[in-house]
């Protein structure tokens, strides 16, 4: 049982969160509204990190650990905010009895913001009686919402990190939820419980794993996020057909998830080493790199299209120069601002910025179509992103 004050405070904050989400139109379904109102999110996040107001001397984000013991009020308020709470960096499990601040680092586990959790389940059209595979148990909060709404019997949730799953299982079972849980890599789904009516991934992939299609019933649906080494993202809802093909539209919005660990971008070394081997020839860029780096919804969409055009490229900025690097082909490019324009240097067998420019020009000529106008088709020949007024794009092999 929860201590009286904690239980009362948590219930009050949870009710306030439900009210706010309902007013924002997130909880139109009364059953999901009831689930969010019943699941104690704070039980699943005994500790997490929040960003400090200022960066450190090297410009890195300082992540402050927050626990019930260190700052009870801040911990409980954050647990019932519509925020993603980072619980792990770089695969290192914190000691929440004596947590330390983090400077920079790559988040590798979190409790996704409640509005997005509900959005994922509703976008996947999950209903009573469905058998469901969730990829990425994380803290277990999303799993708990599904169990509360649909019952535990049809829910399977897998997690690649054994310690994370152990912690999630402990809280889930203590709250009375009994889904099937397993340590497994989401890239391969979970054959023992297949086939599934719905597969929902709380992580992202460079392309759709064929194993997930094979584990989905004909007419079933897969909801996942596509990402890549340029950190472009798109969500897609696929319907699986009896012949093993699948198709579906990209969904609206700017949603990103951590990459499945086997699809994470590789280290590429020192950008200066790559730049030293570029051609001396310089040309003006047809498009500014800001088209894909700006903090806008269009740039978020364009970065994904650019990533499809140059799927093995990575990008970093040193000073004012933008570097593109492709570790698979040895190709590279730099873009440097010069008197109001960008000069491009390229080298290697793949002209990286030229490929991206081509897709940006095609996007303009097509009238700047939004995500929902693109269709992903998966068949034996590959995974093709199609639009009626743009050239097709091929996703990398999964």
Short mmCIF file of N, CA, C and O in Angstrom, two decimals, residues 242-366:
data_model
loop_
_atom_site.label_atom_id
_atom_site.label_comp_id
_atom_site.label_asym_id
_atom_site.label_seq_id
_atom_site.Cartn_x
_atom_site.Cartn_y
_atom_site.Cartn_z
N UNK A 242 -1.95 -11.07 -46.54
CA UNK A 242 -1.73 -12.51 -46.45
C UNK A 242 -0.56 -13.01 -47.26
O UNK A 242 0.00 -14.08 -46.98
N UNK A 243 -0.12 -12.24 -48.26
CA UNK A 243 1.00 -12.66 -49.09
C UNK A 243 2.35 -12.20 -48.54
O UNK A 243 3.38 -12.33 -49.20
N UNK A 244 2.34 -11.65 -47.33
CA UNK A 244 3.58 -11.22 -46.72
C UNK A 244 4.01 -9.81 -47.05
O UNK A 244 5.06 -9.35 -46.61
N UNK A 245 3.21 -9.10 -47.83
CA UNK A 245 3.49 -7.70 -48.11
C UNK A 245 2.80 -6.83 -47.06
O UNK A 245 1.97 -7.31 -46.28
N UNK A 246 3.14 -5.56 -47.06
CA UNK A 246 2.51 -4.62 -46.13
C UNK A 246 2.55 -3.23 -46.74
O UNK A 246 3.43 -2.93 -47.56
N UNK A 247 1.62 -2.39 -46.35
CA UNK A 247 1.58 -1.03 -46.87
C UNK A 247 0.87 -0.13 -45.88
O UNK A 247 0.01 -0.59 -45.11
N UNK A 248 1.22 1.13 -45.90
CA UNK A 248 0.55 2.09 -45.03
C UNK A 248 1.10 3.49 -45.23
O UNK A 248 2.18 3.68 -45.80
N UNK A 249 0.36 4.47 -44.76
CA UNK A 249 0.76 5.87 -44.90
C UNK A 249 1.62 6.30 -43.72
O UNK A 249 1.50 5.78 -42.60
N UNK A 250 2.46 7.30 -43.99
CA UNK A 250 3.13 7.98 -42.90
C UNK A 250 2.08 8.78 -42.13
O UNK A 250 1.08 9.23 -42.68
N UNK A 251 2.32 8.95 -40.84
CA UNK A 251 1.39 9.68 -39.99
C UNK A 251 1.88 11.11 -39.76
O UNK A 251 3.08 11.40 -39.83
N UNK A 252 0.97 11.99 -39.48
CA UNK A 252 1.30 13.38 -39.22
C UNK A 252 2.04 13.51 -37.88
O UNK A 252 1.99 12.63 -37.03
N UNK A 253 2.68 14.66 -37.71
CA UNK A 253 3.27 14.96 -36.41
C UNK A 253 4.77 14.78 -36.37
O UNK A 253 5.39 14.23 -37.28
N UNK A 254 5.36 15.26 -35.28
CA UNK A 254 6.81 15.21 -35.07
C UNK A 254 7.10 14.36 -33.85
O UNK A 254 7.20 14.86 -32.74
N UNK A 255 7.22 13.07 -34.07
CA UNK A 255 7.44 12.11 -32.98
C UNK A 255 8.77 11.42 -33.21
O UNK A 255 9.07 10.99 -34.32
N UNK A 256 9.58 11.33 -32.16
CA UNK A 256 10.85 10.62 -32.25
C UNK A 256 10.97 9.63 -31.11
O UNK A 256 10.47 9.87 -30.02
N UNK A 257 11.62 8.50 -31.38
CA UNK A 257 11.90 7.49 -30.37
C UNK A 257 13.37 7.09 -30.45
O UNK A 257 14.00 7.19 -31.51
N UNK A 258 13.91 6.62 -29.34
CA UNK A 258 15.27 6.10 -29.34
C UNK A 258 15.37 4.94 -30.32
O UNK A 258 14.46 4.13 -30.44
N UNK A 259 16.51 4.86 -30.99
CA UNK A 259 16.73 3.80 -31.96
C UNK A 259 16.90 2.45 -31.27
O UNK A 259 17.47 2.36 -30.17
N UNK A 260 16.37 1.39 -31.91
CA UNK A 260 16.71 0.05 -31.46
C UNK A 260 18.23 -0.05 -31.50
O UNK A 260 18.88 0.46 -32.42
N UNK A 261 18.82 -0.66 -30.51
CA UNK A 261 20.27 -0.49 -30.31
C UNK A 261 21.09 -1.02 -31.47
O UNK A 261 22.16 -0.49 -31.78
N UNK A 262 20.62 -2.04 -32.16
CA UNK A 262 21.37 -2.58 -33.29
C UNK A 262 21.28 -1.70 -34.53
O UNK A 262 22.00 -1.94 -35.50
N UNK A 263 20.40 -0.69 -34.52
CA UNK A 263 20.29 0.23 -35.65
C UNK A 263 20.90 1.60 -35.35
O UNK A 263 20.74 2.53 -36.13
N UNK A 264 21.57 1.73 -34.21
CA UNK A 264 22.15 3.02 -33.83
C UNK A 264 23.28 3.40 -34.79
O UNK A 264 23.93 2.55 -35.39
N UNK A 265 23.50 4.70 -34.93
CA UNK A 265 24.53 5.20 -35.85
C UNK A 265 25.92 4.82 -35.34
O UNK A 265 26.19 4.90 -34.14
N UNK A 266 26.82 4.41 -36.25
CA UNK A 266 28.18 4.08 -35.84
C UNK A 266 29.03 5.33 -35.61
O UNK A 266 28.72 6.41 -36.13
N UNK A 267 30.08 5.20 -34.83
CA UNK A 267 31.04 6.30 -34.68
C UNK A 267 31.77 6.51 -36.00
O UNK A 267 32.04 5.55 -36.72
N UNK A 268 32.06 7.77 -36.32
CA UNK A 268 32.71 8.03 -37.61
C UNK A 268 34.06 8.73 -37.49
O UNK A 268 34.73 8.99 -38.49
N UNK A 269 34.50 9.03 -36.29
CA UNK A 269 35.83 9.59 -36.14
C UNK A 269 35.85 11.11 -36.14
O UNK A 269 34.89 11.76 -35.76
N UNK A 270 36.95 11.66 -36.59
CA UNK A 270 37.19 13.10 -36.58
C UNK A 270 36.73 13.71 -37.89
O UNK A 270 37.26 13.36 -38.96
N UNK A 271 35.79 14.66 -37.88
CA UNK A 271 35.33 15.27 -39.14
C UNK A 271 36.46 15.91 -39.95
O UNK A 271 36.41 15.92 -41.18
N UNK A 272 37.46 16.41 -39.26
CA UNK A 272 38.58 17.04 -39.97
C UNK A 272 39.33 16.04 -40.84
O UNK A 272 39.83 16.39 -41.91
N UNK A 273 39.41 14.79 -40.39
CA UNK A 273 40.07 13.76 -41.19
C UNK A 273 39.31 13.52 -42.50
O UNK A 273 39.91 13.32 -43.56
N UNK A 274 38.00 13.52 -42.41
CA UNK A 274 37.18 13.32 -43.61
C UNK A 274 37.31 14.52 -44.55
O UNK A 274 37.42 14.37 -45.77
N UNK A 275 37.27 15.73 -43.97
CA UNK A 275 37.32 16.93 -44.79
C UNK A 275 38.66 17.06 -45.52
O UNK A 275 38.72 17.62 -46.62
N UNK A 276 39.73 16.52 -44.94
CA UNK A 276 41.06 16.65 -45.54
C UNK A 276 41.15 15.92 -46.87
O UNK A 276 42.00 16.24 -47.71
N UNK A 277 40.31 14.95 -47.10
CA UNK A 277 40.36 14.15 -48.33
C UNK A 277 39.33 14.55 -49.38
O UNK A 277 39.16 13.86 -50.39
N UNK A 278 38.66 15.67 -49.15
CA UNK A 278 37.65 16.10 -50.11
C UNK A 278 38.28 16.73 -51.34
O UNK A 278 39.42 17.22 -51.31
N UNK A 279 37.52 16.74 -52.42
CA UNK A 279 37.96 17.40 -53.64
C UNK A 279 38.16 18.89 -53.38
O UNK A 279 37.46 19.50 -52.56
N UNK A 280 39.11 19.47 -54.08
CA UNK A 280 39.33 20.91 -53.95
C UNK A 280 38.25 21.72 -54.67
O UNK A 280 38.10 22.92 -54.43
N UNK A 281 37.49 21.07 -55.55
CA UNK A 281 36.45 21.77 -56.31
C UNK A 281 35.34 22.23 -55.37
O UNK A 281 34.90 21.50 -54.48
N UNK A 282 34.91 23.47 -55.58
CA UNK A 282 33.87 24.08 -54.75
C UNK A 282 32.71 24.51 -55.64
O UNK A 282 32.93 25.01 -56.75
N UNK A 283 31.50 24.29 -55.18
CA UNK A 283 30.33 24.75 -55.92
C UNK A 283 29.34 25.35 -54.95
O UNK A 283 29.35 25.04 -53.74
N UNK A 284 28.45 26.21 -55.42
CA UNK A 284 27.40 26.75 -54.54
C UNK A 284 26.31 25.70 -54.30
O UNK A 284 25.95 24.94 -55.21
N UNK A 285 25.81 25.66 -53.08
CA UNK A 285 24.73 24.73 -52.74
C UNK A 285 23.42 25.22 -53.34
O UNK A 285 23.12 26.42 -53.32
N UNK A 286 22.65 24.30 -53.86
CA UNK A 286 21.31 24.65 -54.37
C UNK A 286 20.33 24.83 -53.23
O UNK A 286 19.31 25.50 -53.37
N UNK A 287 20.61 24.17 -52.09
CA UNK A 287 19.75 24.28 -50.91
C UNK A 287 20.61 24.43 -49.68
O UNK A 287 21.66 23.78 -49.55
N UNK A 288 20.16 25.25 -48.77
CA UNK A 288 20.86 25.43 -47.50
C UNK A 288 20.64 24.23 -46.60
O UNK A 288 19.54 23.65 -46.58
N UNK A 289 21.64 23.82 -45.82
CA UNK A 289 21.41 22.73 -44.86
C UNK A 289 20.37 23.07 -43.81
O UNK A 289 19.81 22.18 -43.18
N UNK A 290 20.08 24.35 -43.65
CA UNK A 290 19.06 24.76 -42.69
C UNK A 290 17.67 24.25 -43.08
O UNK A 290 16.77 24.20 -42.24
N UNK A 291 17.52 23.85 -44.33
CA UNK A 291 16.24 23.26 -44.74
C UNK A 291 15.92 22.01 -43.95
O UNK A 291 14.75 21.67 -43.76
N UNK A 292 16.97 21.28 -43.52
CA UNK A 292 16.74 20.05 -42.77
C UNK A 292 17.15 20.15 -41.31
O UNK A 292 16.95 19.19 -40.55
N UNK A 293 17.71 21.28 -40.90
CA UNK A 293 18.13 21.41 -39.50
C UNK A 293 17.29 22.39 -38.70
O UNK A 293 17.40 22.43 -37.47
N UNK A 294 16.47 23.19 -39.36
CA UNK A 294 15.67 24.19 -38.65
C UNK A 294 14.69 23.52 -37.68
O UNK A 294 14.30 22.37 -37.86
N UNK A 295 14.32 24.24 -36.65
CA UNK A 295 13.39 23.72 -35.65
C UNK A 295 11.95 23.95 -36.09
O UNK A 295 11.17 24.66 -35.43
N UNK A 296 11.58 23.35 -37.23
CA UNK A 296 10.23 23.48 -37.76
C UNK A 296 9.69 22.10 -38.11
O UNK A 296 10.45 21.14 -38.31
N UNK A 297 8.37 22.00 -38.21
CA UNK A 297 7.76 20.73 -38.55
C UNK A 297 8.13 20.31 -39.98
O UNK A 297 8.35 19.12 -40.25
N UNK A 298 8.25 21.29 -40.89
CA UNK A 298 8.63 20.95 -42.26
C UNK A 298 10.05 20.40 -42.29
O UNK A 298 10.33 19.41 -42.98
N UNK A 299 10.97 21.01 -41.56
CA UNK A 299 12.36 20.54 -41.54
C UNK A 299 12.44 19.14 -40.93
O UNK A 299 13.24 18.31 -41.37
N UNK A 300 11.61 18.86 -39.94
CA UNK A 300 11.55 17.53 -39.33
C UNK A 300 11.19 16.49 -40.39
O UNK A 300 11.81 15.43 -40.49
N UNK A 301 10.20 16.81 -41.22
CA UNK A 301 9.76 15.93 -42.30
C UNK A 301 10.83 15.82 -43.39
O UNK A 301 11.16 14.73 -43.88
N UNK A 302 11.43 16.96 -43.75
CA UNK A 302 12.44 16.97 -44.80
C UNK A 302 13.70 16.20 -44.40
O UNK A 302 14.35 15.58 -45.25
N UNK A 303 14.03 16.22 -43.13
CA UNK A 303 15.21 15.48 -42.70
C UNK A 303 15.01 13.98 -42.93
O UNK A 303 15.94 13.27 -43.31
N UNK A 304 13.79 13.51 -42.71
CA UNK A 304 13.52 12.09 -42.98
C UNK A 304 13.64 11.79 -44.47
O UNK A 304 14.24 10.78 -44.86
N UNK A 305 13.09 12.65 -45.33
CA UNK A 305 13.21 12.43 -46.78
C UNK A 305 14.67 12.48 -47.21
O UNK A 305 15.12 11.68 -48.04
N UNK A 306 15.43 13.43 -46.66
CA UNK A 306 16.86 13.53 -46.98
C UNK A 306 17.58 12.26 -46.56
O UNK A 306 18.47 11.75 -47.26
N UNK A 307 17.21 11.74 -45.41
CA UNK A 307 17.80 10.51 -44.89
C UNK A 307 17.51 9.32 -45.80
O UNK A 307 18.37 8.45 -46.00
N UNK A 308 16.33 9.28 -46.38
CA UNK A 308 16.00 8.21 -47.32
C UNK A 308 16.85 8.32 -48.59
O UNK A 308 17.20 7.31 -49.20
N UNK A 309 17.18 9.56 -48.99
CA UNK A 309 17.99 9.76 -50.18
C UNK A 309 19.45 9.41 -49.93
O UNK A 309 20.15 8.96 -50.85
N UNK A 310 19.92 9.62 -48.71
CA UNK A 310 21.31 9.32 -48.36
C UNK A 310 21.30 8.55 -47.04
O UNK A 310 21.68 9.08 -45.99
N UNK A 311 20.87 7.29 -47.05
CA UNK A 311 20.58 6.56 -45.80
C UNK A 311 21.79 6.27 -44.93
O UNK A 311 21.62 5.99 -43.74
N UNK A 312 22.99 6.32 -45.49
CA UNK A 312 24.17 6.01 -44.68
C UNK A 312 24.96 7.25 -44.27
O UNK A 312 26.06 7.14 -43.74
N UNK A 313 24.38 8.43 -44.52
CA UNK A 313 25.05 9.68 -44.17
C UNK A 313 24.80 10.03 -42.70
O UNK A 313 23.73 9.75 -42.15
N UNK A 314 25.82 10.63 -42.11
CA UNK A 314 25.68 11.23 -40.79
C UNK A 314 26.07 12.70 -40.90
O UNK A 314 26.81 13.08 -41.81
N UNK A 315 25.59 13.52 -39.98
CA UNK A 315 25.81 14.96 -40.08
C UNK A 315 26.24 15.52 -38.74
O UNK A 315 25.70 15.15 -37.69
N UNK A 316 27.22 16.40 -38.79
CA UNK A 316 27.63 17.11 -37.58
C UNK A 316 28.11 18.49 -38.00
O UNK A 316 28.50 18.72 -39.16
N UNK A 317 28.06 19.44 -37.07
CA UNK A 317 28.50 20.81 -37.34
C UNK A 317 29.69 21.13 -36.45
O UNK A 317 29.63 20.95 -35.23
N UNK A 318 30.77 21.61 -37.07
CA UNK A 318 31.96 22.04 -36.34
C UNK A 318 32.19 23.50 -36.69
O UNK A 318 32.46 23.83 -37.86
N UNK A 319 32.06 24.37 -35.68
CA UNK A 319 32.09 25.80 -35.98
C UNK A 319 30.88 26.15 -36.80
O UNK A 319 29.74 25.93 -36.39
N UNK A 320 31.10 26.67 -38.00
CA UNK A 320 30.00 27.00 -38.90
C UNK A 320 29.89 26.01 -40.06
O UNK A 320 28.99 26.13 -40.90
N UNK A 321 30.81 25.04 -40.12
CA UNK A 321 30.84 24.09 -41.24
C UNK A 321 30.03 22.85 -40.91
O UNK A 321 30.20 22.25 -39.85
N UNK A 322 29.14 22.48 -41.83
CA UNK A 322 28.34 21.26 -41.71
C UNK A 322 29.08 20.13 -42.43
O UNK A 322 29.47 20.28 -43.60
N UNK A 323 29.29 19.03 -41.72
CA UNK A 323 29.98 17.86 -42.29
C UNK A 323 28.98 16.73 -42.50
O UNK A 323 28.17 16.43 -41.61
N UNK A 324 29.06 16.09 -43.66
CA UNK A 324 28.33 14.86 -43.94
C UNK A 324 29.35 13.75 -44.14
O UNK A 324 30.34 13.93 -44.87
N UNK A 325 29.11 12.61 -43.50
CA UNK A 325 30.06 11.50 -43.53
C UNK A 325 29.29 10.21 -43.77
O UNK A 325 28.24 9.99 -43.17
N UNK A 326 29.81 9.36 -44.65
CA UNK A 326 29.22 8.05 -44.94
C UNK A 326 30.29 6.99 -44.69
O UNK A 326 31.20 6.80 -45.50
N UNK A 327 30.18 6.30 -43.55
CA UNK A 327 31.22 5.33 -43.18
C UNK A 327 31.16 4.07 -44.05
O UNK A 327 32.13 3.30 -44.08
N UNK A 328 30.06 3.84 -44.74
CA UNK A 328 29.95 2.61 -45.54
C UNK A 328 30.64 2.74 -46.90
O UNK A 328 31.13 1.75 -47.43
N UNK A 329 30.68 3.95 -47.46
CA UNK A 329 31.29 4.13 -48.78
C UNK A 329 32.56 4.96 -48.74
O UNK A 329 33.28 5.04 -49.73
N UNK A 330 32.81 5.62 -47.60
CA UNK A 330 33.96 6.51 -47.52
C UNK A 330 33.71 7.88 -48.09
O UNK A 330 34.64 8.68 -48.25
N UNK A 331 32.46 8.20 -48.40
CA UNK A 331 32.12 9.49 -48.98
C UNK A 331 31.94 10.55 -47.89
O UNK A 331 31.64 10.23 -46.74
N UNK A 332 32.13 11.81 -48.28
CA UNK A 332 31.96 12.90 -47.33
C UNK A 332 31.63 14.17 -48.11
O UNK A 332 31.80 14.26 -49.33
N UNK A 333 31.14 15.17 -47.37
CA UNK A 333 30.86 16.48 -47.95
C UNK A 333 30.92 17.52 -46.84
O UNK A 333 30.71 17.19 -45.66
N UNK A 334 31.23 18.75 -47.21
CA UNK A 334 31.16 19.85 -46.27
C UNK A 334 30.35 20.98 -46.89
O UNK A 334 30.37 21.19 -48.11
N UNK A 335 29.63 21.71 -46.03
CA UNK A 335 28.91 22.91 -46.45
C UNK A 335 29.35 24.03 -45.52
O UNK A 335 29.22 23.92 -44.30
N UNK A 336 29.88 25.11 -46.13
CA UNK A 336 30.41 26.22 -45.36
C UNK A 336 29.75 27.51 -45.80
O UNK A 336 29.70 27.82 -47.00
N UNK A 337 29.21 28.30 -44.85
CA UNK A 337 28.56 29.56 -45.23
C UNK A 337 29.60 30.58 -45.69
O UNK A 337 30.63 30.79 -45.05
N UNK A 338 29.31 31.24 -46.83
CA UNK A 338 30.25 32.21 -47.40
C UNK A 338 29.47 33.34 -48.04
O UNK A 338 28.83 33.15 -49.09
N UNK A 339 29.48 34.52 -47.41
CA UNK A 339 28.85 35.71 -47.99
C UNK A 339 27.42 35.48 -48.45
O UNK A 339 27.05 35.81 -49.59
N UNK A 340 26.61 34.85 -47.61
CA UNK A 340 25.19 34.69 -47.92
C UNK A 340 24.85 33.45 -48.70
O UNK A 340 23.68 33.26 -49.05
N UNK A 341 25.84 32.60 -49.04
CA UNK A 341 25.54 31.34 -49.71
C UNK A 341 26.39 30.25 -49.08
O UNK A 341 27.25 30.50 -48.26
N UNK A 342 26.10 29.03 -49.44
CA UNK A 342 26.83 27.89 -48.88
C UNK A 342 27.69 27.27 -49.98
O UNK A 342 27.20 26.98 -51.07
N UNK A 343 28.97 27.08 -49.69
CA UNK A 343 29.83 26.40 -50.64
C UNK A 343 29.94 24.93 -50.27
O UNK A 343 30.01 24.58 -49.10
N UNK A 344 29.91 24.07 -51.29
CA UNK A 344 29.89 22.62 -51.10
C UNK A 344 31.19 22.02 -51.65
O UNK A 344 31.62 22.36 -52.76
N UNK A 345 31.78 21.14 -50.87
CA UNK A 345 32.87 20.28 -51.34
C UNK A 345 32.44 18.84 -51.07
O UNK A 345 31.90 18.53 -50.01
N UNK A 346 32.69 17.97 -52.04
CA UNK A 346 32.28 16.57 -51.91
C UNK A 346 33.41 15.66 -52.34
O UNK A 346 34.29 16.04 -53.12
N UNK A 347 33.37 14.43 -51.83
CA UNK A 347 34.36 13.45 -52.22
C UNK A 347 33.85 12.04 -51.99
O UNK A 347 32.94 11.82 -51.17
N UNK A 348 34.41 11.08 -52.72
CA UNK A 348 33.97 9.70 -52.58
C UNK A 348 32.97 9.31 -53.65
O UNK A 348 32.50 10.15 -54.43
N UNK A 349 32.60 8.05 -53.70
CA UNK A 349 31.70 7.56 -54.76
C UNK A 349 30.27 8.06 -54.66
O UNK A 349 29.54 8.04 -55.65
N UNK A 350 29.84 8.50 -53.48
CA UNK A 350 28.47 9.00 -53.30
C UNK A 350 28.52 10.50 -53.05
O UNK A 350 29.16 10.95 -52.09
N UNK A 351 27.88 11.26 -53.90
CA UNK A 351 27.81 12.71 -53.72
C UNK A 351 26.65 13.01 -52.76
O UNK A 351 25.50 13.14 -53.16
N UNK A 352 27.00 13.07 -51.48
CA UNK A 352 25.98 13.06 -50.42
C UNK A 352 25.05 14.27 -50.50
O UNK A 352 23.82 14.12 -50.47
N UNK A 353 25.62 15.48 -50.57
CA UNK A 353 24.74 16.64 -50.58
C UNK A 353 24.00 16.76 -51.90
O UNK A 353 22.86 17.22 -51.95
N UNK A 354 24.60 16.29 -52.97
CA UNK A 354 23.91 16.31 -54.27
C UNK A 354 22.67 15.42 -54.21
O UNK A 354 21.61 15.78 -54.76
N UNK A 355 22.77 14.28 -53.55
CA UNK A 355 21.60 13.40 -53.40
C UNK A 355 20.50 14.09 -52.60
O UNK A 355 19.32 14.01 -52.94
N UNK A 356 20.91 14.75 -51.53
CA UNK A 356 19.91 15.41 -50.68
C UNK A 356 19.29 16.60 -51.42
O UNK A 356 18.07 16.83 -51.36
N UNK A 357 20.11 17.34 -52.16
CA UNK A 357 19.58 18.46 -52.94
C UNK A 357 18.52 17.98 -53.94
O UNK A 357 17.50 18.65 -54.14
N UNK A 358 18.77 16.83 -54.56
CA UNK A 358 17.82 16.33 -55.55
C UNK A 358 16.46 16.07 -54.93
O UNK A 358 15.42 16.39 -55.53
N UNK A 359 16.43 15.50 -53.72
CA UNK A 359 15.14 15.21 -53.10
C UNK A 359 14.48 16.49 -52.60
O UNK A 359 13.26 16.63 -52.64
N UNK A 360 15.29 17.48 -52.17
CA UNK A 360 14.71 18.76 -51.74
C UNK A 360 14.10 19.49 -52.94
O UNK A 360 13.03 20.10 -52.83
N UNK A 361 14.76 19.42 -54.08
CA UNK A 361 14.20 20.05 -55.28
C UNK A 361 12.92 19.35 -55.72
O UNK A 361 11.92 20.00 -56.09
N UNK A 362 12.92 18.03 -55.68
CA UNK A 362 11.72 17.27 -56.05
C UNK A 362 10.57 17.59 -55.10
O UNK A 362 9.40 17.68 -55.52
N UNK A 363 10.88 17.76 -53.83
CA UNK A 363 9.87 18.12 -52.83
C UNK A 363 9.25 19.48 -53.17
O UNK A 363 8.02 19.64 -53.12
N UNK A 364 10.08 20.44 -53.52
CA UNK A 364 9.56 21.75 -53.90
C UNK A 364 8.66 21.66 -55.13
O UNK A 364 7.58 22.24 -55.18
N UNK A 365 9.13 20.93 -56.14
CA UNK A 365 8.38 20.81 -57.39
C UNK A 365 7.05 20.09 -57.20
O UNK A 365 6.09 20.32 -57.94
N UNK A 366 6.99 19.22 -56.18
CA UNK A 366 5.74 18.48 -55.91
C UNK A 366 4.76 19.29 -55.07
O UNK A 366 3.67 18.81 -54.76
#
